[in-house]
PDB file of C-alpha atoms and ligand atoms in Angstrom:
ATOM      1  CA  MET A  17      42.367  84.386 116.114  1.00 98.00           C
ATOM      2  CA  ILE A  18      45.397  85.661 117.982  1.00 98.00           C
ATOM      3  CA  LEU A  19      46.056  89.271 119.025  1.00 98.00           C
ATOM      4  CA  PHE A  20      49.378  90.962 119.795  1.00 99.00           C
ATOM      5  CA  VAL A  21      49.924  94.280 121.589  1.00 98.00           C
ATOM      6  CA  SER A  22      52.862  96.023 123.269  1.00 98.00           C
ATOM      7  CA  ASP A  23      54.103  99.315 124.698  1.00 98.00           C
ATOM      8  CA  LEU A  24      50.893 100.525 126.307  1.00 98.00           C
ATOM      9  CA  HIS A  25      52.844 102.183 129.162  1.00 98.00           C
ATOM     10  CA  LEU A  26      49.786 102.187 131.405  1.00 98.00           C
ATOM     11  CA  ALA A  27      49.919 104.678 134.274  1.00 97.00           C
ATOM     12  CA  PRO A  28      47.382 106.536 136.437  1.00 96.00           C
ATOM     13  CA  GLN A  29      48.628 109.774 134.848  1.00 96.00           C
ATOM     14  CA  ALA A  30      47.451 108.582 131.420  1.00 97.00           C
ATOM     15  CA  PRO A  31      43.749 107.708 131.871  1.00 97.00           C
ATOM     16  CA  GLY A  32      43.039 107.725 128.119  1.00 98.00           C
ATOM     17  CA  VAL A  33      45.292 104.741 127.445  1.00 98.00           C
ATOM     18  CA  ALA A  34      43.768 102.803 130.348  1.00 98.00           C
ATOM     19  CA  ARG A  35      40.290 103.532 128.989  1.00 98.00           C
ATOM     20  CA  ILE A  36      41.216 102.220 125.526  1.00 98.00           C
ATOM     21  CA  PHE A  37      42.780  99.116 127.127  1.00 98.00           C
ATOM     22  CA  HIS A  38      39.735  98.407 129.343  1.00 98.00           C
ATOM     23  CA  GLU A  39      37.477  98.728 126.269  1.00 98.00           C
ATOM     24  CA  PHE A  40      39.785  96.427 124.321  1.00 98.00           C
ATOM     25  CA  LEU A  41      39.742  93.784 127.085  1.00 98.00           C
ATOM     26  CA  GLY A  42      35.959  93.952 127.389  1.00 97.00           C
ATOM     27  CA  GLY A  43      35.357  94.065 123.623  1.00 97.00           C
ATOM     28  CA  ARG A  44      37.708  93.204 120.753  1.00 98.00           C
ATOM     29  CA  ALA A  45      39.914  90.859 122.804  1.00 98.00           C
ATOM     30  CA  ARG A  46      36.931  88.680 123.782  1.00 98.00           C
ATOM     31  CA  ALA A  47      36.772  87.339 120.237  1.00 98.00           C
ATOM     32  CA  ALA A  48      40.382  86.110 120.402  1.00 98.00           C
ATOM     33  CA  GLU A  49      41.673  82.706 121.459  1.00 98.00           C
ATOM     34  CA  GLN A  50      44.937  84.161 122.682  1.00 98.00           C
ATOM     35  CA  LEU A  51      46.273  87.590 123.574  1.00 98.00           C
ATOM     36  CA  PHE A  52      50.018  88.225 123.641  1.00 99.00           C
ATOM     37  CA  ILE A  53      51.315  91.348 125.420  1.00 99.00           C
ATOM     38  CA  LEU A  54      54.908  91.824 124.274  1.00 99.00           C
ATOM     39  CA  GLY A  55      56.233  94.051 127.059  1.00 98.00           C
ATOM     40  CA  ASP A  56      55.805  97.516 128.546  1.00 98.00           C
ATOM     41  CA  LEU A  57      52.180  96.981 129.505  1.00 98.00           C
ATOM     42  CA  PHE A  58      52.965  99.359 132.376  1.00 98.00           C
ATOM     43  CA  GLU A  59      54.848 102.650 132.351  1.00 98.00           C
ATOM     44  CA  ALA A  60      56.920 101.387 135.282  1.00 98.00           C
ATOM     45  CA  TRP A  61      56.473  98.318 137.502  1.00 98.00           C
ATOM     46  CA  PRO A  62      58.191  98.696 140.871  1.00 98.00           C
ATOM     47  CA  GLY A  63      57.330  95.175 142.089  1.00 98.00           C
ATOM     48  CA  ASP A  64      54.200  93.045 142.543  1.00 98.00           C
ATOM     49  CA  ASP A  65      53.575  94.468 146.029  1.00 97.00           C
ATOM     50  CA  CYS A  66      52.235  97.621 144.324  1.00 97.00           C
ATOM     51  CA  LEU A  67      49.070  95.501 143.984  1.00 97.00           C
ATOM     52  CA  ASP A  68      48.588  95.803 147.775  1.00 94.00           C
ATOM     53  CA  ASP A  69      48.537  99.607 147.715  1.00 92.00           C
ATOM     54  CA  GLY A  70      45.006 100.510 148.819  1.00 88.00           C
ATOM     55  CA  GLU A  71      45.588 104.174 148.012  1.00 89.00           C
ATOM     56  CA  GLU A  72      46.544 103.500 144.395  1.00 92.00           C
ATOM     57  CA  PRO A  73      44.161 100.896 142.916  1.00 94.00           C
ATOM     58  CA  PHE A  74      45.235 101.524 139.285  1.00 96.00           C
ATOM     59  CA  ALA A  75      47.465  98.466 138.815  1.00 97.00           C
ATOM     60  CA  GLY A  76      44.978  96.181 140.589  1.00 97.00           C
ATOM     61  CA  GLU A  77      42.172  97.337 138.279  1.00 97.00           C
ATOM     62  CA  ILE A  78      44.225  96.490 135.189  1.00 98.00           C
ATOM     63  CA  VAL A  79      45.173  93.084 136.609  1.00 98.00           C
ATOM     64  CA  ASP A  80      41.539  92.309 137.515  1.00 97.00           C
ATOM     65  CA  ALA A  81      40.415  93.260 133.996  1.00 98.00           C
ATOM     66  CA  LEU A  82      42.996  90.818 132.600  1.00 98.00           C
ATOM     67  CA  ARG A  83      41.626  88.148 134.954  1.00 98.00           C
ATOM     68  CA  GLN A  84      38.093  88.749 133.601  1.00 98.00           C
ATOM     69  CA  LEU A  85      39.349  88.197 130.067  1.00 98.00           C
ATOM     70  CA  VAL A  86      41.068  84.970 131.158  1.00 98.00           C
ATOM     71  CA  SER A  87      37.861  83.861 132.917  1.00 98.00           C
ATOM     72  CA  ALA A  88      35.979  84.490 129.653  1.00 98.00           C
ATOM     73  CA  GLY A  89      38.200  81.817 128.058  1.00 98.00           C
ATOM     74  CA  VAL A  90      40.949  83.871 126.409  1.00 98.00           C
ATOM     75  CA  SER A  91      44.528  82.754 127.066  1.00 98.00           C
ATOM     76  CA  VAL A  92      46.671  85.773 128.022  1.00 98.00           C
ATOM     77  CA  SER A  93      50.473  85.709 127.830  1.00 98.00           C
ATOM     78  CA  ILE A  94      52.785  88.518 128.798  1.00 98.00           C
ATOM     79  CA  MET A  95      56.451  89.187 128.226  1.00 98.00           C
ATOM     80  CA  HIS A  96      58.621  91.554 130.228  1.00 98.00           C
ATOM     81  CA  GLY A  97      59.508  94.929 128.726  1.00 98.00           C
ATOM     82  CA  ASN A  98      62.231  97.319 129.851  1.00 98.00           C
ATOM     83  CA  ARG A  99      59.645  99.218 131.928  1.00 98.00           C
ATOM     84  CA  ASP A 100      57.979  96.253 133.606  1.00 98.00           C
ATOM     85  CA  PHE A 101      60.692  93.590 133.831  1.00 98.00           C
ATOM     86  CA  LEU A 102      59.796  93.160 137.518  1.00 98.00           C
ATOM     87  CA  LEU A 103      56.340  91.710 136.790  1.00 98.00           C
ATOM     88  CA  GLY A 104      56.409  88.524 138.829  1.00 98.00           C
ATOM     89  CA  GLU A 105      54.537  85.478 140.026  1.00 97.00           C
ATOM     90  CA  ARG A 106      52.001  87.380 142.133  1.00 98.00           C
ATOM     91  CA  PHE A 107      51.036  89.455 139.114  1.00 98.00           C
ATOM     92  CA  ALA A 108      50.720  86.249 137.076  1.00 98.00           C
ATOM     93  CA  ALA A 109      48.645  84.462 139.727  1.00 98.00           C
ATOM     94  CA  ARG A 110      46.196  87.350 140.190  1.00 98.00           C
ATOM     95  CA  SER A 111      45.802  88.140 136.472  1.00 98.00           C
ATOM     96  CA  GLY A 112      45.787  84.551 135.229  1.00 98.00           C
ATOM     97  CA  ALA A 113      48.321  85.582 132.561  1.00 98.00           C
ATOM     98  CA  HIS A 114      51.321  83.396 131.670  1.00 98.00           C
ATOM     99  CA  LEU A 115      54.713  85.060 131.963  1.00 98.00           C
ATOM    100  CA  LEU A 116      56.693  84.314 128.794  1.00 98.00           C
ATOM    101  CA  PRO A 117      60.459  84.214 128.327  1.00 98.00           C
ATOM    102  CA  ASP A 118      61.973  86.652 125.813  1.00 98.00           C
ATOM    103  CA  PRO A 119      62.308  85.441 123.072  1.00 98.00           C
ATOM    104  CA  PHE A 120      59.361  83.068 122.778  1.00 98.00           C
ATOM    105  CA  ILE A 121      58.699  80.770 119.827  1.00 98.00           C
ATOM    106  CA  LEU A 122      55.022  80.632 118.896  1.00 98.00           C
ATOM    107  CA  SER A 123      54.479  77.559 116.787  1.00 97.00           C
ATOM    108  CA  LEU A 124      51.083  77.482 115.114  1.00 97.00           C
ATOM    109  CA  PRO A 125      49.658  74.882 112.752  1.00 94.00           C
ATOM    110  CA  THR A 126      50.153  77.162 109.747  1.00 93.00           C
ATOM    111  CA  TRP A 127      53.002  79.488 110.769  1.00 97.00           C
ATOM    112  CA  GLN A 128      56.012  79.965 112.998  1.00 98.00           C
ATOM    113  CA  PHE A 129      56.533  83.233 114.910  1.00 98.00           C
ATOM    114  CA  VAL A 130      59.236  84.421 117.271  1.00 98.00           C
ATOM    115  CA  LEU A 131      58.085  87.019 119.787  1.00 98.00           C
ATOM    116  CA  SER A 132      60.307  89.490 121.628  1.00 98.00           C
ATOM    117  CA  HIS A 133      60.038  92.857 123.343  1.00 98.00           C
ATOM    118  CA  GLY A 134      62.813  94.079 121.068  1.00 98.00           C
ATOM    119  CA  ASP A 135      65.123  95.975 123.437  1.00 98.00           C
ATOM    120  CA  ALA A 136      67.728  93.176 123.451  1.00 98.00           C
ATOM    121  CA  LEU A 137      68.194  93.725 119.696  1.00 98.00           C
ATOM    122  CA  CYS A 138      69.143  97.398 120.164  1.00 98.00           C
ATOM    123  CA  THR A 139      72.772  96.366 120.597  1.00 98.00           C
ATOM    124  CA  ASP A 140      74.259  99.697 119.402  1.00 98.00           C
ATOM    125  CA  ASP A 141      72.914 101.385 122.567  1.00 97.00           C
ATOM    126  CA  GLN A 142      75.695 100.155 124.822  1.00 96.00           C
ATOM    127  CA  GLU A 143      74.697 102.434 127.717  1.00 95.00           C
ATOM    128  CA  TYR A 144      71.261 100.876 127.739  1.00 96.00           C
ATOM    129  CA  GLN A 145      72.579  97.322 127.298  1.00 98.00           C
ATOM    130  CA  SER A 146      74.850  97.735 130.363  1.00 98.00           C
ATOM    131  CA  PHE A 147      71.897  99.004 132.359  1.00 97.00           C
ATOM    132  CA  ARG A 148      69.777  96.096 131.106  1.00 98.00           C
ATOM    133  CA  ALA A 149      72.427  93.504 131.970  1.00 98.00           C
ATOM    134  CA  LEU A 150      72.566  94.891 135.523  1.00 98.00           C
ATOM    135  CA  VAL A 151      68.839  95.059 136.278  1.00 98.00           C
ATOM    136  CA  ARG A 152      68.040  91.654 134.762  1.00 98.00           C
ATOM    137  CA  GLN A 153      70.315  89.891 137.286  1.00 98.00           C
ATOM    138  CA  ALA A 154      68.359  87.886 139.871  1.00 98.00           C
ATOM    139  CA  ASP A 155      70.463  89.071 142.839  1.00 98.00           C
ATOM    140  CA  TRP A 156      70.173  92.724 141.767  1.00 98.00           C
ATOM    141  CA  GLN A 157      66.393  92.324 141.528  1.00 98.00           C
ATOM    142  CA  GLN A 158      66.207  90.638 144.916  1.00 98.00           C
ATOM    143  CA  ALA A 159      68.117  93.496 146.557  1.00 98.00           C
ATOM    144  CA  PHE A 160      66.019  96.110 144.736  1.00 98.00           C
ATOM    145  CA  LEU A 161      62.736  94.462 145.741  1.00 98.00           C
ATOM    146  CA  ALA A 162      63.873  94.410 149.381  1.00 98.00           C
ATOM    147  CA  ARG A 163      63.729  98.229 149.434  1.00 98.00           C
ATOM    148  CA  PRO A 164      60.504  99.968 150.543  1.00 98.00           C
ATOM    149  CA  LEU A 165      57.886 100.405 147.786  1.00 97.00           C
ATOM    150  CA  ASP A 166      57.911 104.221 148.023  1.00 97.00           C
ATOM    151  CA  GLU A 167      61.665 104.256 147.532  1.00 98.00           C
ATOM    152  CA  ARG A 168      61.422 101.936 144.503  1.00 98.00           C
ATOM    153  CA  ARG A 169      58.707 104.155 143.006  1.00 97.00           C
ATOM    154  CA  ALA A 170      60.930 107.204 143.472  1.00 98.00           C
ATOM    155  CA  ILE A 171      63.881 105.412 141.812  1.00 98.00           C
ATOM    156  CA  ALA A 172      61.623 104.376 138.918  1.00 97.00           C
ATOM    157  CA  ARG A 173      60.440 108.006 138.460  1.00 97.00           C
ATOM    158  CA  ASP A 174      64.028 109.229 138.556  1.00 97.00           C
ATOM    159  CA  LEU A 175      65.130 106.626 136.020  1.00 97.00           C
ATOM    160  CA  ARG A 176      62.280 107.488 133.679  1.00 96.00           C
ATOM    161  CA  GLN A 177      63.441 111.109 133.723  1.00 96.00           C
ATOM    162  CA  LYS A 178      67.073 110.123 133.208  1.00 94.00           C
ATOM    163  CA  SER A 179      66.054 107.867 130.335  1.00 93.00           C
ATOM    164  CA  GLU A 180      64.028 110.596 128.575  1.00 93.00           C
ATOM    165  CA  PHE A 181      66.946 112.990 129.067  1.00 92.00           C
ATOM    166  CA  ALA A 182      69.505 110.450 127.768  1.00 89.00           C
ATOM    167  CA  LYS A 183      67.374 109.713 124.695  1.00 92.00           C
ATOM    168  CA  ARG A 184      67.467 113.377 123.593  1.00 92.00           C
ATOM    169  CA  ASP A 185      71.203 113.067 122.985  1.00 91.00           C
ATOM    170  CA  LYS A 186      71.128 109.636 121.358  1.00 95.00           C
ATOM    171  CA  ALA A 187      71.458 109.247 117.612  1.00 94.00           C
ATOM    172  CA  ASP A 188      68.354 107.776 116.010  1.00 94.00           C
ATOM    173  CA  TYR A 189      70.022 104.517 114.987  1.00 95.00           C
ATOM    174  CA  LEU A 190      70.988 103.775 118.616  1.00 94.00           C
ATOM    175  CA  MET A 191      67.324 103.483 119.523  1.00 95.00           C
ATOM    176  CA  ASP A 192      66.504 101.027 116.749  1.00 97.00           C
ATOM    177  CA  ILE A 193      67.415  97.383 116.335  1.00 98.00           C
ATOM    178  CA  ASN A 194      70.855  96.489 114.984  1.00 98.00           C
ATOM    179  CA  ALA A 195      70.593  94.863 111.548  1.00 97.00           C
ATOM    180  CA  GLY A 196      73.389  92.326 112.080  1.00 97.00           C
ATOM    181  CA  ALA A 197      72.136  91.280 115.520  1.00 98.00           C
ATOM    182  CA  THR A 198      68.650  90.862 114.040  1.00 98.00           C
ATOM    183  CA  ASP A 199      69.919  88.685 111.172  1.00 97.00           C
ATOM    184  CA  ASP A 200      71.708  86.458 113.733  1.00 98.00           C
ATOM    185  CA  PHE A 201      68.541  86.345 115.839  1.00 98.00           C
ATOM    186  CA  LEU A 202      66.367  85.355 112.858  1.00 98.00           C
ATOM    187  CA  ARG A 203      68.872  82.698 111.807  1.00 98.00           C
ATOM    188  CA  LEU A 204      68.969  81.290 115.359  1.00 98.00           C
ATOM    189  CA  HIS A 205      65.168  81.092 115.455  1.00 98.00           C
ATOM    190  CA  GLY A 206      64.728  79.235 112.185  1.00 97.00           C
ATOM    191  CA  TYR A 207      63.755  82.271 110.047  1.00 98.00           C
ATOM    192  CA  ALA A 208      60.413  82.567 111.870  1.00 98.00           C
ATOM    193  CA  SER A 209      58.442  85.818 111.431  1.00 98.00           C
ATOM    194  CA  LEU A 210      59.476  88.221 114.184  1.00 98.00           C
ATOM    195  CA  ILE A 211      56.953  90.322 116.089  1.00 99.00           C
ATOM    196  CA  HIS A 212      58.337  92.893 118.525  1.00 98.00           C
ATOM    197  CA  GLY A 213      57.715  96.310 120.071  1.00 98.00           C
ATOM    198  CA  HIS A 214      59.912  98.700 122.060  1.00 98.00           C
ATOM    199  CA  THR A 215      61.149 101.004 119.278  1.00 98.00           C
ATOM    200  CA  HIS A 216      57.760 102.697 118.785  1.00 97.00           C
ATOM    201  CA  ARG A 217      58.383 102.575 115.029  1.00 97.00           C
ATOM    202  CA  PRO A 218      55.417 100.577 113.690  1.00 98.00           C
ATOM    203  CA  ALA A 219      56.241  98.992 110.344  1.00 98.00           C
ATOM    204  CA  MET A 220      56.617  95.693 108.519  1.00 98.00           C
ATOM    205  CA  HIS A 221      60.181  95.053 107.389  1.00 98.00           C
ATOM    206  CA  ASP A 222      61.308  92.483 104.868  1.00 97.00           C
ATOM    207  CA  HIS A 223      64.621  90.864 105.777  1.00 97.00           C
ATOM    208  CA  VAL A 224      66.547  88.515 103.550  1.00 98.00           C
ATOM    209  CA  VAL A 225      68.685  86.223 105.710  1.00 98.00           C
ATOM    210  CA  ASP A 226      70.768  83.541 104.024  1.00 98.00           C
ATOM    211  CA  GLY A 227      68.591  84.044 100.956  1.00 98.00           C
ATOM    212  CA  ILE A 228      65.391  83.437 102.950  1.00 98.00           C
ATOM    213  CA  HIS A 229      62.679  86.101 103.154  1.00 98.00           C
ATOM    214  CA  VAL A 230      61.682  86.856 106.764  1.00 98.00           C
ATOM    215  CA  GLU A 231      59.050  89.349 107.907  1.00 98.00           C
ATOM    216  CA  ARG A 232      59.607  91.589 110.949  1.00 98.00           C
ATOM    217  CA  TRP A 233      56.515  93.248 112.340  1.00 98.00           C
ATOM    218  CA  VAL A 234      57.007  96.166 114.741  1.00 98.00           C
ATOM    219  CA  LEU A 235      54.079  96.963 117.027  1.00 98.00           C
ATOM    220  CA  ALA A 236      53.005 100.550 117.741  1.00 98.00           C
ATOM    221  CA  ASP A 237      53.066 102.140 121.176  1.00 98.00           C
ATOM    222  CA  TRP A 238      49.739 103.362 122.543  1.00 98.00           C
ATOM    223  CA  ASN A 239      48.833 106.928 123.486  1.00 98.00           C
ATOM    224  CA  GLU A 240      45.974 108.831 125.110  1.00 98.00           C
ATOM    225  CA  THR A 241      43.813 108.703 121.990  1.00 97.00           C
ATOM    226  CA  GLN A 242      44.869 105.570 120.118  1.00 98.00           C
ATOM    227  CA  GLY A 243      46.025 101.997 120.566  1.00 98.00           C
ATOM    228  CA  GLU A 244      46.874  99.222 118.137  1.00 98.00           C
ATOM    229  CA  CYS A 245      46.724  95.471 117.979  1.00 98.00           C
ATOM    230  CA  LEU A 246      48.061  93.053 115.412  1.00 98.00           C
ATOM    231  CA  CYS A 247      45.670  90.263 114.458  1.00 98.00           C
ATOM    232  CA  TRP A 248      46.617  86.805 113.155  1.00 98.00           C
ATOM    233  CA  ASN A 249      43.591  85.142 111.515  1.00 97.00           C
ATOM    234  CA  GLY A 250      45.356  81.882 110.695  1.00 96.00           C
ATOM    235  CA  GLU A 251      46.526  83.128 107.311  1.00 95.00           C
ATOM    236  CA  HIS A 252      47.924  86.619 107.664  1.00 97.00           C
ATOM    237  CA  LEU A 253      48.681  89.477 110.044  1.00 98.00           C
ATOM    238  CA  ALA A 254      46.780  92.774 109.968  1.00 98.00           C
ATOM    239  CA  ARG A 255      46.977  95.907 112.088  1.00 98.00           C
ATOM    240  CA  GLU A 256      43.853  97.148 113.806  1.00 98.00           C
ATOM    241  CA  ARG A 257      43.446 100.611 115.242  1.00 98.00           C
ATOM    242  CA  LEU A 258      41.850 100.930 118.684  1.00 98.00           C
ATOM    243  CA  ARG A 259      40.414 104.171 120.045  1.00 94.00           C
TER     244      ARG A 259
HETATM  245  O1  LP5 B 330      61.753 103.191 128.070  1.00 86.19           O
HETATM  246  P1  LP5 B 330      62.214 104.024 126.950  1.00 86.19           P
HETATM  247  O2  LP5 B 330      61.743 103.515 125.635  1.00 86.19           O
HETATM  248  O3  LP5 B 330      61.864 105.456 127.134  1.00 86.19           O
HETATM  249  O4  LP5 B 330      63.796 103.983 126.911  1.00 86.19           O
HETATM  250  C1  LP5 B 330      64.469 102.746 126.840  1.00 86.19           C
HETATM  251  C2  LP5 B 330      65.726 102.810 127.662  1.00 86.19           C
HETATM  252  N1  LP5 B 330      65.445 103.252 129.026  1.00 86.19           N
HETATM  253  C3  LP5 B 330      65.061 102.416 129.983  1.00 86.19           C
HETATM  254  C4  LP5 B 330      64.839 102.987 131.352  1.00 86.19           C
HETATM  255  C5  LP5 B 330      63.347 103.040 131.651  1.00 86.19           C
HETATM  256  O5  LP5 B 330      62.690 103.968 130.832  1.00 86.19           O
HETATM  257  C6  LP5 B 330      63.145 103.423 133.099  1.00 86.19           C
HETATM  258  C7  LP5 B 330      62.957 102.266 133.988  1.00 86.19           C
HETATM  259  C8  LP5 B 330      61.504 101.998 134.234  1.00 86.19           C
HETATM  260  C9  LP5 B 330      61.212 101.652 135.659  1.00 86.19           C
HETATM  261  C10 LP5 B 330      61.404 100.209 136.008  1.00 86.19           C
HETATM  262  C11 LP5 B 330      60.771  99.820 137.297  1.00 86.19           C
HETATM  263  C12 LP5 B 330      61.618 100.034 138.486  1.00 86.19           C
HETATM  264  C13 LP5 B 330      62.923  99.356 138.420  1.00 86.19           C
HETATM  265  C14 LP5 B 330      64.035 100.326 138.569  1.00 86.19           C
HETATM  266  C15 LP5 B 330      65.320  99.675 138.278  1.00 86.19           C
HETATM  267  C16 LP5 B 330      66.488 100.547 138.449  1.00 86.19           C
HETATM  268  O6  LP5 B 330      64.873 101.230 129.806  1.00 86.19           O
HETATM  269  C17 LP5 B 330      66.724 103.746 127.032  1.00 86.19           C
HETATM  270  C18 LP5 B 330      66.956 103.334 125.589  1.00 86.19           C
HETATM  271  C19 LP5 B 330      65.631 103.330 124.849  1.00 86.19           C
HETATM  272  O7  LP5 B 330      64.745 102.421 125.496  1.00 86.19           O
HETATM  273  C20 LP5 B 330      65.757 102.909 123.389  1.00 86.19           C
HETATM  274  O8  LP5 B 330      66.126 101.562 123.287  1.00 86.19           O
HETATM  275  O9  LP5 B 330      67.846 104.221 124.984  1.00 86.19           O
HETATM  276  O10 LP5 B 330      67.957 103.570 127.735  1.00 86.19           O
HETATM  277  C21 LP5 B 330      68.351 104.547 128.571  1.00 86.19           C
HETATM  278  O11 LP5 B 330      67.929 105.674 128.482  1.00 86.19           O
HETATM  279  C22 LP5 B 330      69.387 104.118 129.578  1.00 86.19           C
HETATM  280  C23 LP5 B 330      70.465 105.159 129.696  1.00 86.19           C
HETATM  281  O12 LP5 B 330      71.157 105.254 128.498  1.00 86.19           O
HETATM  282  C24 LP5 B 330      71.342 104.814 130.844  1.00 86.19           C
HETATM  283  C25 LP5 B 330      70.666 105.085 132.156  1.00 86.19           C
HETATM  284  C26 LP5 B 330      71.675 104.920 133.232  1.00 86.19           C
HETATM  285  C27 LP5 B 330      71.062 104.940 134.588  1.00 86.19           C
HETATM  286  C28 LP5 B 330      71.989 104.338 135.572  1.00 86.19           C
HETATM  287  C29 LP5 B 330      71.294 103.978 136.851  1.00 86.19           C
HETATM  288  C30 LP5 B 330      71.823 102.704 137.426  1.00 86.19           C
HETATM  289  C31 LP5 B 330      70.760 101.897 138.124  1.00 86.19           C
HETATM  290  C32 LP5 B 330      70.646 102.195 139.570  1.00 86.19           C
HETATM  291  C33 LP5 B 330      69.312 101.784 140.123  1.00 86.19           C
HETATM  292  C34 LP5 B 330      69.195 101.858 141.578  1.00 86.19           C
HETATM  293 MN1   MN B 331      60.302  99.089 125.747  1.00 86.19          MN
END
């Protein structure tokens, strides 16, 4: 059995979500062979050196809980989201999780999936796509990570505020995937079933691309009282509520 989650946005200020995640890692997830986290595990990741912060153990506790799941024999894979695209090798080494490229083809004996965070498909949001193109550059990231941790945390807080403010003025369609870009994406990836997050609009969509039926599953974001995982049992996908 394989489980998929995304958009938990874990932060010390949201203890309810962390509690649901810790229970999930210690319980439901133990029965899985693989767990895929499709981005935005954290509310904001300022760099792996936040794991050294003795005064704020939150991130380290999450990473150690992932490590326990890995030690129990579950393979954990994680993809970058737009909030935690700076998760790096130190995070991977300490958690035991594999960092996946976006998109990632998951080829199983009975089915083919393509996994993505989903933000790259929101091509109508040109403001966001320019921002994304900038912060995904290796030299930009290197320069950003060279700044002191406190400064990076302050920039992340500021950007979160700016983002929430910008979203209030954005038309709804800007914050969803673009249909044409998604058709191209599905074509490029051999009409595999797409699983993604980011839009916080949980649903299963039927696409018809070049006459071929393709399913697109959108994962839910988590909140203080409820989480969600998608479960593949070898034959079909089903949503499971976590609380
Ligand atoms: O996250 P969500 O779903 O609320 O909104 C996203 C888009 N916003 C973002 C920004 C993040 O929320 C904040 C960054 C998290 C911290 C990262 C860690 C620290 C690294 C800091 C790197 C600078 O991704 C939002 C989309 C929405 O999804 C739907 O798809 O609309 O996009 C925006 O709001 C972006 C604005 O439109 C443009 C913001 C311009 C800011 C320019 C600053 C330039 C960078 C300078 C950095 C030093
Ligand atoms: Mn996202």
